Short mmCIF file of C-alpha atoms (C1' of nucleotides) in Angstrom, two decimals:
data_model
loop_
_atom_site.label_atom_id
_atom_site.label_comp_id
_atom_site.label_asym_id
_atom_site.label_seq_id
_atom_site.Cartn_x
_atom_site.Cartn_y
_atom_site.Cartn_z
CA MET A 1 1.20 29.39 45.40
CA SER A 2 3.13 26.98 47.52
CA ALA A 3 2.77 23.84 45.37
CA GLN A 4 5.45 21.26 45.95
CA HIS A 5 6.99 18.85 43.53
CA PRO A 6 7.12 15.52 45.31
CA SER A 7 10.58 14.77 44.01
CA ASN A 8 12.31 17.60 45.76
CA ALA A 9 9.70 18.44 48.36
CA VAL A 10 10.61 19.18 51.91
CA ASN A 11 8.60 17.00 54.25
CA PHE A 12 6.29 19.62 55.68
CA CYS A 13 4.44 17.13 57.83
CA GLN A 14 7.36 16.68 60.22
CA ALA A 15 7.04 20.20 61.51
CA CYS A 16 3.30 20.54 61.00
CA ALA A 17 1.48 22.49 63.70
CA VAL A 18 -1.36 19.99 63.79
CA ARG A 19 0.79 16.88 63.32
CA ASN A 20 -0.51 15.30 66.52
CA ARG A 21 -4.16 16.32 66.26
CA ALA A 22 -5.15 15.99 62.60
CA ILE A 23 -6.24 12.78 60.92
CA CYS A 24 -2.63 12.02 60.01
CA ALA A 25 -1.67 11.72 63.68
CA ASP A 26 -1.45 7.92 63.75
CA LEU A 27 0.55 7.46 60.57
CA ASP A 28 4.11 6.19 60.75
CA ARG A 29 7.14 7.83 59.17
CA GLU A 30 6.82 6.02 55.86
CA GLU A 31 3.12 6.76 55.48
CA ILE A 32 3.71 10.40 56.29
CA GLU A 33 6.26 10.56 53.50
CA LEU A 34 3.68 9.25 51.05
CA LEU A 35 0.98 11.60 52.26
CA ASN A 36 3.40 14.50 52.15
CA ALA A 37 4.08 13.67 48.52
CA ILE A 38 0.45 14.02 47.41
CA GLY A 39 -0.41 17.08 49.51
CA ARG A 40 0.64 20.67 49.26
CA ARG A 41 0.45 23.73 51.45
CA LYS A 42 -1.79 26.57 50.45
CA THR A 43 -2.31 29.95 52.06
CA ILE A 44 -5.67 31.70 51.83
CA SER A 45 -6.57 35.26 52.72
CA PRO A 46 -9.70 36.31 54.63
CA GLY A 47 -12.68 36.33 52.30
CA GLU A 48 -11.11 34.00 49.76
CA GLN A 49 -13.04 30.88 48.92
CA LEU A 50 -11.55 27.37 48.90
CA LEU A 51 -14.49 25.18 47.91
CA TRP A 52 -17.75 25.95 46.10
CA GLU A 53 -21.09 24.37 47.01
CA GLY A 54 -22.28 22.04 44.27
CA ASP A 55 -18.92 21.89 42.53
CA GLU A 56 -17.41 18.62 41.58
CA ALA A 57 -15.48 17.51 44.64
CA VAL A 58 -11.88 17.97 43.50
CA PHE A 59 -10.11 18.87 46.70
CA VAL A 60 -10.05 17.90 50.34
CA ALA A 61 -7.88 19.59 52.96
CA ASN A 62 -6.62 19.73 56.51
CA VAL A 63 -6.72 23.02 58.33
CA ILE A 64 -3.29 23.90 59.68
CA HIS A 65 -4.06 27.29 61.03
CA GLY A 66 -6.75 29.93 60.79
CA ILE A 67 -10.52 29.64 60.76
CA LEU A 68 -12.91 28.96 57.88
CA LYS A 69 -16.66 28.87 57.49
CA LEU A 70 -18.75 26.19 55.82
CA SER A 71 -21.97 27.55 54.39
CA THR A 72 -24.95 26.98 52.16
CA HIS A 73 -27.69 29.20 50.79
CA SER A 74 -31.46 29.05 50.78
CA ALA A 75 -33.27 29.69 47.54
CA GLU A 76 -33.97 33.29 48.52
CA GLY A 77 -30.26 33.83 48.97
CA LYS A 78 -30.21 33.75 52.75
CA GLU A 79 -26.99 32.23 53.98
CA GLN A 80 -26.83 29.54 56.61
CA ILE A 81 -23.41 28.84 58.09
CA LEU A 82 -23.13 25.10 58.69
CA GLY A 83 -20.09 25.21 60.86
CA LEU A 84 -16.65 26.62 61.43
CA ALA A 85 -13.41 24.79 60.76
CA TYR A 86 -10.50 25.24 63.14
CA PRO A 87 -6.92 23.94 63.02
CA SER A 88 -6.69 20.14 62.61
CA ASP A 89 -10.22 19.99 61.19
CA PHE A 90 -10.82 18.24 57.90
CA LEU A 91 -12.51 19.90 54.91
CA GLY A 92 -14.26 18.55 51.85
CA ARG A 93 -16.14 15.46 50.87
CA PRO A 94 -14.07 12.33 50.32
CA PHE A 95 -15.75 9.45 48.48
CA GLY A 96 -18.42 11.76 47.06
CA SER A 97 -18.99 13.46 43.79
CA THR A 98 -19.97 16.99 44.79
CA THR A 99 -18.90 19.34 47.53
CA PRO A 100 -22.01 19.88 49.68
CA TYR A 101 -21.06 23.33 51.01
CA SER A 102 -18.93 26.37 50.30
CA VAL A 103 -15.77 26.97 52.29
CA GLU A 104 -14.37 30.46 52.82
CA ALA A 105 -11.49 31.70 54.92
CA LEU A 106 -12.40 34.03 57.79
CA THR A 107 -8.85 34.73 58.85
CA GLU A 108 -5.47 34.21 57.26
CA VAL A 109 -5.54 30.45 56.71
CA GLN A 110 -3.08 27.74 55.90
CA VAL A 111 -4.32 24.36 54.70
CA CYS A 112 -2.80 21.12 53.56
CA LEU A 113 -4.54 20.48 50.23
CA PHE A 114 -5.07 17.15 48.45
CA GLN A 115 -6.55 16.16 45.12
CA ARG A 116 -9.59 14.19 46.21
CA ALA A 117 -8.74 11.25 43.95
CA ASP A 118 -5.25 11.02 45.46
CA PHE A 119 -6.60 11.30 48.96
CA ASP A 120 -9.33 8.72 48.43
CA ARG A 121 -6.82 6.24 47.09
CA PHE A 122 -4.42 6.86 49.94
CA ALA A 123 -7.19 6.58 52.52
CA ARG A 124 -8.44 3.26 51.16
CA GLU A 125 -4.94 1.87 51.35
CA HIS A 126 -4.26 3.13 54.87
CA PRO A 127 -6.91 2.08 57.37
CA ARG A 128 -5.31 4.01 60.18
CA LEU A 129 -6.00 7.23 58.31
CA GLU A 130 -9.54 6.15 57.49
CA HIS A 131 -10.10 5.33 61.12
CA LYS A 132 -8.98 8.80 62.21
CA LEU A 133 -11.18 10.35 59.57
CA LEU A 134 -14.11 8.25 60.78
CA GLU A 135 -13.61 9.35 64.37
CA ARG A 136 -13.42 12.95 63.29
CA THR A 137 -16.53 12.65 61.13
CA LEU A 138 -18.46 11.04 63.98
CA THR A 139 -17.45 13.87 66.32
CA GLU A 140 -18.42 16.44 63.73
CA LEU A 141 -21.81 14.75 63.30
CA ASP A 142 -22.36 14.92 67.07
CA ARG A 143 -21.48 18.60 67.08
CA THR A 144 -23.74 19.31 64.12
CA ARG A 145 -26.64 17.55 65.78
CA ARG A 146 -26.19 19.58 68.93
CA TRP A 147 -26.37 22.64 66.72
CA MET A 148 -29.73 21.44 65.43
CA LEU A 149 -31.12 21.78 68.94
CA LEU A 150 -29.84 25.34 68.99
CA LEU A 151 -31.38 26.23 65.65
CA GLY A 152 -34.66 24.48 66.27
CA ARG A 153 -35.43 25.16 69.90
CA MET A 154 -33.50 28.12 71.28
CA ASN A 155 -34.40 31.79 71.34
CA ALA A 156 -32.01 34.55 70.30
CA GLU A 157 -30.56 35.01 73.78
CA GLN A 158 -29.82 31.30 74.22
CA LYS A 159 -28.36 31.07 70.74
CA LEU A 160 -25.90 33.89 71.29
CA ALA A 161 -24.90 32.64 74.74
CA SER A 162 -24.25 29.17 73.28
CA PHE A 163 -22.29 30.64 70.43
CA LEU A 164 -20.06 32.73 72.69
CA LEU A 165 -19.33 29.81 74.98
CA GLU A 166 -18.57 27.39 72.17
CA THR A 167 -16.38 29.93 70.39
CA ALA A 168 -14.46 30.59 73.58
CA ASP A 169 -13.91 26.86 74.04
CA ARG A 170 -12.73 26.24 70.50
CA LEU A 171 -10.49 29.28 70.49
CA GLN A 172 -8.87 28.38 73.79
CA PRO A 173 -6.35 25.73 72.66
CA ALA A 174 -5.30 27.95 69.77
CA THR A 175 -4.70 31.12 71.71
CA CYS A 176 -3.78 29.49 75.01
CA SER A 177 -4.59 32.74 76.74
CA PHE A 178 -5.44 31.43 80.16
CA VAL A 179 -6.39 34.06 82.66
CA ALA A 180 -5.67 33.57 86.33
CA GLU A 181 -9.23 34.43 87.40
CA GLY A 182 -11.17 31.44 86.19
CA ASP A 183 -14.13 33.54 85.18
CA ALA A 184 -13.08 36.34 82.89
CA SER A 185 -11.79 35.71 79.40
CA VAL A 186 -11.47 37.84 76.30
CA ILE A 187 -11.99 36.29 72.90
CA GLU A 188 -11.43 37.63 69.41
CA LEU A 189 -14.50 36.68 67.36
CA PRO A 190 -13.61 35.30 63.94
CA LEU A 191 -16.97 36.48 62.55
CA THR A 192 -18.74 39.72 61.72
CA ARG A 193 -22.17 40.36 63.24
CA GLN A 194 -23.74 39.34 59.93
CA GLN A 195 -21.85 36.05 59.96
CA ILE A 196 -22.82 35.37 63.55
CA ALA A 197 -26.42 35.93 62.46
CA ASP A 198 -25.89 33.42 59.64
CA VAL A 199 -24.55 30.87 62.11
CA LEU A 200 -27.44 31.29 64.51
CA GLY A 201 -30.27 31.57 62.00
CA LEU A 202 -31.05 35.16 63.01
CA THR A 203 -30.80 38.62 61.47
CA ILE A 204 -27.93 41.00 62.09
CA GLU A 205 -30.18 43.39 63.98
CA THR A 206 -31.32 40.73 66.42
CA VAL A 207 -27.72 39.68 67.06
CA SER A 208 -26.69 43.27 67.64
CA ARG A 209 -29.56 43.87 70.03
CA GLN A 210 -28.65 40.75 72.01
CA PHE A 211 -25.03 41.89 72.25
CA SER A 212 -26.20 45.25 73.60
CA ARG A 213 -28.58 43.64 76.05
CA MET A 214 -25.92 41.25 77.38
CA LYS A 215 -23.52 44.16 77.74
CA ASN A 216 -26.09 46.17 79.70
CA GLU A 217 -26.75 43.20 81.96
CA GLY A 218 -23.05 42.80 82.70
CA LEU A 219 -22.80 39.36 81.11
CA ILE A 220 -20.20 40.50 78.62
CA ALA A 221 -18.04 43.48 77.77
CA ILE A 222 -17.32 44.61 74.22
CA PRO A 223 -13.86 46.19 74.17
CA SER A 224 -13.79 46.29 70.35
CA ARG A 225 -15.92 45.20 67.40
CA ARG A 226 -14.46 41.71 67.29
CA GLY A 227 -13.51 41.45 70.93
CA VAL A 228 -15.80 40.04 73.63
CA GLU A 229 -15.06 39.53 77.29
CA LEU A 230 -17.15 36.86 78.97
CA ARG A 231 -17.64 38.54 82.34
CA ASP A 232 -20.07 36.04 83.79
CA ARG A 233 -19.48 32.62 82.35
CA GLN A 234 -21.75 30.94 84.87
CA ARG A 235 -24.79 33.01 84.00
CA LEU A 236 -24.06 32.55 80.30
CA GLU A 237 -23.99 28.81 80.86
CA VAL A 238 -27.29 28.93 82.70
CA ILE A 239 -28.82 30.80 79.75
CA ALA A 240 -27.30 28.49 77.15
CA ILE A 241 -27.70 25.28 79.14
CA MET B 1 -35.57 -11.61 73.29
CA SER B 2 -33.91 -13.04 70.22
CA ALA B 3 -30.37 -13.37 71.61
CA GLN B 4 -28.24 -15.89 69.80
CA HIS B 5 -25.46 -18.02 71.18
CA PRO B 6 -22.64 -17.87 68.65
CA SER B 7 -21.95 -21.58 68.86
CA ASN B 8 -25.25 -22.77 67.52
CA ALA B 9 -26.48 -19.58 65.89
CA VAL B 10 -28.15 -19.56 62.53
CA ASN B 11 -26.41 -17.11 60.23
CA PHE B 12 -29.07 -14.44 60.06
CA CYS B 13 -26.97 -12.20 57.84
CA GLN B 14 -27.35 -14.46 54.82
CA ALA B 15 -31.03 -13.71 54.53
CA CYS B 16 -30.92 -10.18 55.94
CA ALA B 17 -33.24 -7.71 54.29
CA VAL B 18 -30.57 -5.01 54.25
CA ARG B 19 -27.65 -7.31 53.45
CA ASN B 20 -26.72 -5.34 50.34
CA ARG B 21 -27.33 -1.85 51.65
CA ALA B 22 -26.08 -1.77 55.24
CA ILE B 23 -22.48 -1.27 56.27
CA CYS B 24 -21.88 -5.00 56.14
CA ALA B 25 -22.50 -5.06 52.39
CA ASP B 26 -18.87 -5.39 51.35
CA LEU B 27 -17.87 -8.13 53.77
CA ASP B 28 -17.00 -11.58 52.50
CA ARG B 29 -18.49 -14.83 53.73
CA GLU B 30 -15.96 -15.38 56.47
CA GLU B 31 -16.26 -11.86 57.82
CA ILE B 32 -20.04 -12.10 57.81
CA GLU B 33 -19.78 -15.23 59.92
CA LEU B 34 -17.73 -13.38 62.49
CA LEU B 35 -20.03 -10.39 62.53
CA ASN B 36 -23.03 -12.66 62.78
CA ALA B 37 -21.46 -14.21 65.85
CA ILE B 38 -21.23 -10.96 67.80
CA GLY B 39 -24.60 -9.52 66.75
CA ARG B 40 -28.10 -10.46 67.64
CA ARG B 41 -31.57 -9.62 66.38
CA LYS B 42 -33.87 -7.57 68.51
CA THR B 43 -37.47 -6.53 67.95
CA ILE B 44 -38.78 -3.27 69.34
CA SER B 45 -42.36 -2.04 69.60
CA PRO B 46 -43.52 1.47 68.77
CA GLY B 47 -42.72 3.82 71.64
CA GLU B 48 -40.02 1.59 73.10
CA GLN B 49 -36.62 3.15 73.57
CA LEU B 50 -33.36 1.56 72.38
CA LEU B 51 -30.72 4.10 73.45
CA TRP B 52 -30.75 6.85 76.06
CA GLU B 53 -29.12 10.23 75.58
CA GLY B 54 -26.11 10.64 77.83
CA ASP B 55 -25.90 6.96 78.71
CA GLU B 56 -22.65 5.12 78.46
CA ALA B 57 -22.46 3.93 74.86
CA VAL B 58 -22.99 0.20 75.25
CA PHE B 59 -24.76 -0.71 72.04
CA VAL B 60 -24.67 0.07 68.37
CA ALA B 61 -27.10 -1.33 65.82
CA ASN B 62 -28.16 -1.69 62.22
CA VAL B 63 -31.77 -1.01 61.33
CA ILE B 64 -33.25 -3.99 59.51
CA HIS B 65 -36.79 -2.78 59.25
CA GLY B 66 -39.02 -0.12 60.70
CA ILE B 67 -38.38 3.52 61.53
CA LEU B 68 -36.83 5.12 64.63
CA LYS B 69 -36.30 8.64 65.80
CA LEU B 70 -33.11 10.17 67.20
CA SER B 71 -33.81 13.00 69.60
CA THR B 72 -32.45 15.32 72.24
CA HIS B 73 -34.01 17.75 74.69
CA SER B 74 -33.49 21.40 75.50
CA ALA B 75 -33.19 22.40 79.11
CA GLU B 76 -36.85 23.46 79.22
CA GLY B 77 -37.83 19.98 78.09
CA LYS B 78 -38.63 20.84 74.50
CA GLU B 79 -37.75 17.95 72.25
CA GLN B 80 -35.76 18.33 69.07
CA ILE B 81 -35.75 15.35 66.75
CA LEU B 82 -32.28 15.07 65.20
CA GLY B 83 -33.20 12.64 62.48
CA LEU B 84 -35.04 9.49 61.53
CA ALA B 85 -33.40 6.12 60.99
CA TYR B 86 -34.67 3.89 58.19
CA PRO B 87 -33.72 0.32 57.16
CA SER B 88 -29.97 -0.12 56.56
CA ASP B 89 -29.15 2.95 58.68
CA PHE B 90 -26.64 2.67 61.49
CA LEU B 91 -27.42 3.64 65.10
CA GLY B 92 -25.24 4.55 68.04
CA ARG B 93 -21.84 6.02 68.67
CA PRO B 94 -18.89 3.74 67.95
CA PHE B 95 -15.50 4.80 69.36
CA GLY B 96 -17.15 7.15 71.85
CA SER B 97 -17.98 6.98 75.49
CA THR B 98 -21.54 8.33 75.62
CA THR B 99 -24.56 8.05 73.38
CA PRO B 100 -25.27 11.59 72.18
CA TYR B 101 -28.99 11.13 71.55
CA SER B 102 -32.00 9.01 72.47
CA VAL B 103 -33.34 6.45 70.04
CA GLU B 104 -36.98 5.36 70.07
CA ALA B 105 -38.96 3.12 67.76
CA LEU B 106 -41.78 4.78 65.82
CA THR B 107 -43.04 1.62 64.20
CA GLU B 108 -42.49 -2.06 64.81
CA VAL B 109 -38.71 -2.27 64.41
CA GLN B 110 -36.13 -4.96 63.95
CA VAL B 111 -32.47 -4.17 64.54
CA CYS B 112 -29.20 -6.04 64.49
CA LEU B 113 -27.66 -5.20 67.85
CA PHE B 114 -23.99 -5.24 68.84
CA GLN B 115 -22.13 -4.63 72.05
CA ARG B 116 -20.19 -1.52 71.22
CA ALA B 117 -16.90 -3.00 72.46
CA ASP B 118 -17.36 -6.05 70.20
CA PHE B 119 -18.30 -3.88 67.27
CA ASP B 120 -15.40 -1.45 67.76
CA ARG B 121 -12.93 -4.32 67.86
CA PHE B 122 -14.41 -5.93 64.77
CA ALA B 123 -14.44 -2.62 62.90
CA ARG B 124 -10.81 -1.86 63.67
CA GLU B 125 -9.84 -5.27 62.35
CA HIS B 126 -11.93 -5.03 59.17
CA PRO B 127 -11.19 -1.89 57.18
CA ARG B 128 -13.88 -2.68 54.62
CA LEU B 129 -16.51 -2.33 57.33
CA GLU B 130 -14.93 0.85 58.64
CA HIS B 131 -14.91 2.24 55.14
CA LYS B 132 -18.62 1.57 54.72
CA LEU B 133 -19.31 3.12 58.08
CA LEU B 134 -17.28 6.16 57.09
CA GLU B 135 -19.20 6.60 53.84
CA ARG B 136 -22.48 6.30 55.71
CA THR B 137 -21.39 8.77 58.37
CA LEU B 138 -20.30 11.27 55.72
CA THR B 139 -23.66 10.96 53.98
CA GLU B 140 -25.47 11.39 57.27
CA LEU B 141 -23.41 14.48 58.02
CA ASP B 142 -24.39 15.94 54.64
CA ARG B 143 -28.05 15.24 55.33
CA THR B 144 -27.84 16.74 58.81
CA ARG B 145 -26.22 19.88 57.46
CA ARG B 146 -28.94 20.30 54.86
CA TRP B 147 -31.40 20.05 57.73
CA MET B 148 -29.63 22.96 59.44
CA LEU B 149 -30.60 25.16 56.52
CA LEU B 150 -34.19 24.09 57.04
CA LEU B 151 -34.14 24.81 60.77
CA GLY B 152 -32.26 28.07 60.49
CA ARG B 153 -33.66 29.70 57.42
CA MET B 154 -37.04 28.29 56.39
CA ASN B 155 -40.55 29.34 57.43
CA ALA B 156 -43.23 26.90 58.53
CA GLU B 157 -44.58 26.34 55.02
CA GLN B 158 -41.16 25.57 53.55
CA LYS B 159 -40.29 23.30 56.46
CA LEU B 160 -43.39 21.18 56.07
CA ALA B 161 -43.04 20.96 52.29
CA SER B 162 -39.43 19.84 52.67
CA PHE B 163 -40.41 17.31 55.30
CA LEU B 164 -43.16 15.78 53.17
CA LEU B 165 -40.92 15.49 50.12
CA GLU B 166 -38.02 13.97 52.03
CA THR B 167 -40.29 11.54 53.83
CA ALA B 168 -41.85 10.48 50.55
CA ASP B 169 -38.38 9.89 49.09
CA ARG B 170 -37.10 7.87 52.01
CA LEU B 171 -40.25 5.81 52.26
CA GLN B 172 -40.26 4.97 48.56
CA PRO B 173 -37.68 2.12 48.43
CA ALA B 174 -39.28 0.49 51.44
CA THR B 175 -42.85 0.45 50.20
CA CYS B 176 -42.08 0.33 46.48
CA SER B 177 -45.54 1.68 45.79
CA PHE B 178 -44.92 3.33 42.46
CA VAL B 179 -47.90 4.94 40.92
CA ALA B 180 -48.25 5.15 37.15
CA GLU B 181 -49.05 8.89 37.21
CA GLY B 182 -45.72 10.38 38.19
CA ASP B 183 -47.32 13.07 40.30
CA ALA B 184 -49.65 11.58 42.86
CA SER B 185 -48.39 9.47 45.74
CA VAL B 186 -49.80 8.55 49.10
CA ILE B 187 -47.48 8.16 52.05
CA GLU B 188 -48.05 6.86 55.56
CA LEU B 189 -46.37 9.28 57.93
CA PRO B 190 -44.32 7.54 60.61
CA LEU B 191 -44.82 10.50 62.95
CA THR B 192 -47.62 12.16 64.90
CA ARG B 193 -48.23 15.89 64.40
CA GLN B 194 -46.33 16.57 67.63
CA GLN B 195 -43.33 14.59 66.38
CA ILE B 196 -43.39 16.39 63.04
CA ALA B 197 -43.33 19.63 65.00
CA ASP B 198 -40.32 18.33 66.94
CA VAL B 199 -38.53 17.51 63.69
CA LEU B 200 -39.18 20.93 62.18
CA GLY B 201 -38.62 23.07 65.24
CA LEU B 202 -42.26 24.22 65.32
CA THR B 203 -45.29 23.79 67.58
CA ILE B 204 -48.01 21.24 66.93
CA GLU B 205 -50.52 24.02 66.22
CA THR B 206 -48.39 25.57 63.52
CA VAL B 207 -47.88 22.18 61.87
CA SER B 208 -51.60 21.47 61.98
CA ARG B 209 -52.43 24.86 60.48
CA GLN B 210 -49.95 24.31 57.66
CA PHE B 211 -51.47 20.90 56.93
CA SER B 212 -54.91 22.50 56.71
CA ARG B 213 -53.64 25.32 54.53
CA MET B 214 -51.90 22.96 52.12
CA LYS B 215 -55.05 20.85 51.94
CA ASN B 216 -57.18 23.90 51.12
CA GLU B 217 -54.74 24.96 48.43
CA GLY B 218 -54.87 21.53 46.81
CA LEU B 219 -51.23 20.74 47.44
CA ILE B 220 -52.03 17.68 49.50
CA ALA B 221 -54.95 15.51 50.55
CA ILE B 222 -55.32 14.01 54.00
CA PRO B 223 -57.21 10.72 53.67
CA SER B 224 -56.45 9.73 57.28
CA ARG B 225 -54.51 11.00 60.29
CA ARG B 226 -51.24 9.45 59.23
CA GLY B 227 -51.90 9.40 55.51
CA VAL B 228 -50.89 12.18 53.12
CA GLU B 229 -51.29 12.34 49.38
CA LEU B 230 -48.87 14.62 47.60
CA ARG B 231 -51.19 16.00 44.94
CA ASP B 232 -48.85 18.58 43.47
CA ARG B 233 -45.26 17.52 43.89
CA GLN B 234 -43.96 20.26 41.61
CA ARG B 235 -45.48 23.08 43.59
CA LEU B 236 -44.28 21.48 46.82
CA GLU B 237 -40.79 21.38 45.40
CA VAL B 238 -41.00 25.04 44.42
CA ILE B 239 -42.00 25.89 47.99
CA ALA B 240 -39.34 23.70 49.56
CA ILE B 241 -36.66 24.46 46.99
"C1'" DC C 1 -10.55 63.89 55.92
"C1'" DG C 2 -14.07 61.44 53.49
"C1'" DA C 3 -15.88 57.22 51.52
"C1'" DG C 4 -17.17 52.85 52.58
"C1'" DT C 5 -18.31 49.22 55.61
"C1'" DC C 6 -19.90 47.43 59.80
"C1'" DT C 7 -22.74 48.13 63.73
"C1'" DT C 8 -26.27 50.03 66.58
"C1'" DT C 9 -30.80 51.72 67.52
"C1'" DG C 10 -35.75 52.78 66.64
"C1'" DA C 11 -40.44 51.81 64.97
"C1'" DA C 12 -43.79 49.01 62.72
"C1'" DG C 13 -45.44 44.63 61.32
"C1'" DC C 14 -45.80 39.78 60.77
"C1'" DC C 15 -45.23 35.01 61.72
"C1'" DC C 16 -45.21 31.81 65.05
"C1'" DT C 17 -46.25 30.72 69.79
"C1'" DT C 18 -49.19 30.47 73.65
"C1'" DC C 19 -53.43 29.76 75.75
"C1'" DA C 20 -57.91 27.89 75.26
"C1'" DA C 21 -61.65 25.32 73.54
"C1'" DG C 22 -63.88 22.18 70.41
"C1'" DC C 23 -63.85 18.19 67.27
"C1'" DG C 24 -63.61 13.29 65.94
"C1'" DA C 25 -62.11 8.61 66.12
"C1'" DA C 26 -60.97 4.67 69.08
"C1'" DG C 27 -61.48 2.25 73.29
"C1'" DT C 28 -63.95 1.04 77.87
"C1'" DG C 29 -67.47 -0.26 80.76
"C1'" DG C 30 -72.16 -0.31 82.35
"C1'" DC D 1 -75.55 -0.30 72.23
"C1'" DC D 2 -74.62 3.97 73.93
"C1'" DA D 3 -72.67 7.18 77.49
"C1'" DC D 4 -68.10 8.29 78.86
"C1'" DT D 5 -63.24 8.80 78.60
"C1'" DT D 6 -59.04 9.38 76.18
"C1'" DC D 7 -56.01 10.82 72.81
"C1'" DG D 8 -54.64 13.12 68.75
"C1'" DC D 9 -55.83 16.78 65.94
"C1'" DT D 10 -57.92 21.19 64.56
"C1'" DT D 11 -59.29 25.90 65.03
"C1'" DG D 12 -59.64 30.55 67.19
"C1'" DA D 13 -57.88 34.68 69.54
"C1'" DA D 14 -54.33 37.25 71.67
"C1'" DG D 15 -49.63 38.22 72.48
"C1'" DG D 16 -44.69 38.31 71.81
"C1'" DG D 17 -40.26 37.73 69.63
"C1'" DC D 18 -38.00 38.25 65.69
"C1'" DT D 19 -37.84 40.41 61.18
"C1'" DT D 20 -38.15 44.21 58.17
"C1'" DC D 21 -37.46 48.84 56.97
"C1'" DA D 22 -35.06 52.96 57.97
"C1'" DA D 23 -31.55 55.98 59.62
"C1'" DA D 24 -27.78 57.32 62.24
"C1'" DG D 25 -23.44 56.20 64.62
"C1'" DA D 26 -18.67 54.20 64.72
"C1'" DC D 27 -14.66 52.34 62.95
"C1'" DT D 28 -11.24 51.55 58.96
"C1'" DC D 29 -8.39 52.69 55.26
"C1'" DG D 30 -7.15 54.99 51.25
#
DNA sequence: CGAGTCTTTGAAGCCCTTCAAGCGAAGTGG
DNA sequence: CCACTTCGCTTGAAGGGCTTCAAAGACTCG
């Protein structure tokens, strides 16, 4: 537990990995001090849960590093993953009473955690923060709506191609593993096959079959369980459109 | 064309039907004057389009009355409806360069239209408005994510039941047609069968078959093409969960 | 190594789509 | 006023893609 007492707290924000990308980016030195005082760092292990769907909304958080999944369940217990959260993303539901989805760490994760009440108060008093949060929420809404097209109108092949391309894009800035040949790139999937199925609204068997098919067609290579090499980005893009 | 010249404009906002529900609700008299000056009323007929997917984001708007659909297209031309906009809802993409979806009127519609540049400037200078917009965007994001569960994990029957219940809920405050018996209620669908299919990620035939099936099972009655009576709300809710 | 978990592969079945045709209400023109 | 067209909706039949059920293979970690 890395809780900090404001009085003698180090100012973590100064050296924060997402200082320039998260919603706190536009705050000045003084504001950062205040925000630093109400937040605390927390480390979460893969599989650990941070927020519970339906719970009273007590916490909000910034992702500093690692990847988390946001998910909900149908009545029959089928999971639907609503999205993934990457570094600098914001988690939780400010200005609301209940958390609308569960949040679970997929990798080793570090977040900057706030009591929602503290955060709400701070946000209302600092329009620059609210503005950043608004921009981020609007972007997230755009992304979520694009995902609706995937869920509603794509077949399994298109869904997996889209997923691989988007994952590669979102992983890029984090890993910074640029390859000289523009085409080939290896990514480390943050999800199991089952979780990929839950993202795409498919079953694990269908996902596995699509992986095999793409491998046989030379679209991808599968060096390890979690590793995927996009061997033919162009054709993947044509499939995903 | 109901464009207003600021100098001699009537203040429409004072008597606006959504004055207390839209994002302008918290503004004071002076702020409303300013907002009134940069906005104008516009009437749109069913089938007319207000925003085009991919276009430069020039306009944003508040819905005053009527219903619109937000939609996008897959590469093969299949439509996916991303959501419906009802009175007091906000349309368009502030602080962004391109409109991420098309917007088309389903009924006779009246909106309060703003040049995006004007609106962005006003919003940045009036945190109360930005706060309202943030709350609305967060709510919309929650709703959109719930819809992902529908698209990804529900079968045709569950999808249609969910759609009918949500439509009944969102239509309620507008029509205010409360029936003494808590159970029965007739709604006027704002969508054709094809459009319902596009909302639910189904084909028109499947939607039609589900309507027929629900009618035969006594869940609903279909007094006219657009009319639906929810005869057994409880059972519909059990199906939709 | 052996237990457990994750993944792959096969076979059968079902739900939804696709293709096709018919129905019914509204509108048009002779 | 009634043929004729049009448009939205319904219904049927066949096919396909994904799911379900089942089992075996592959990797991980004590």
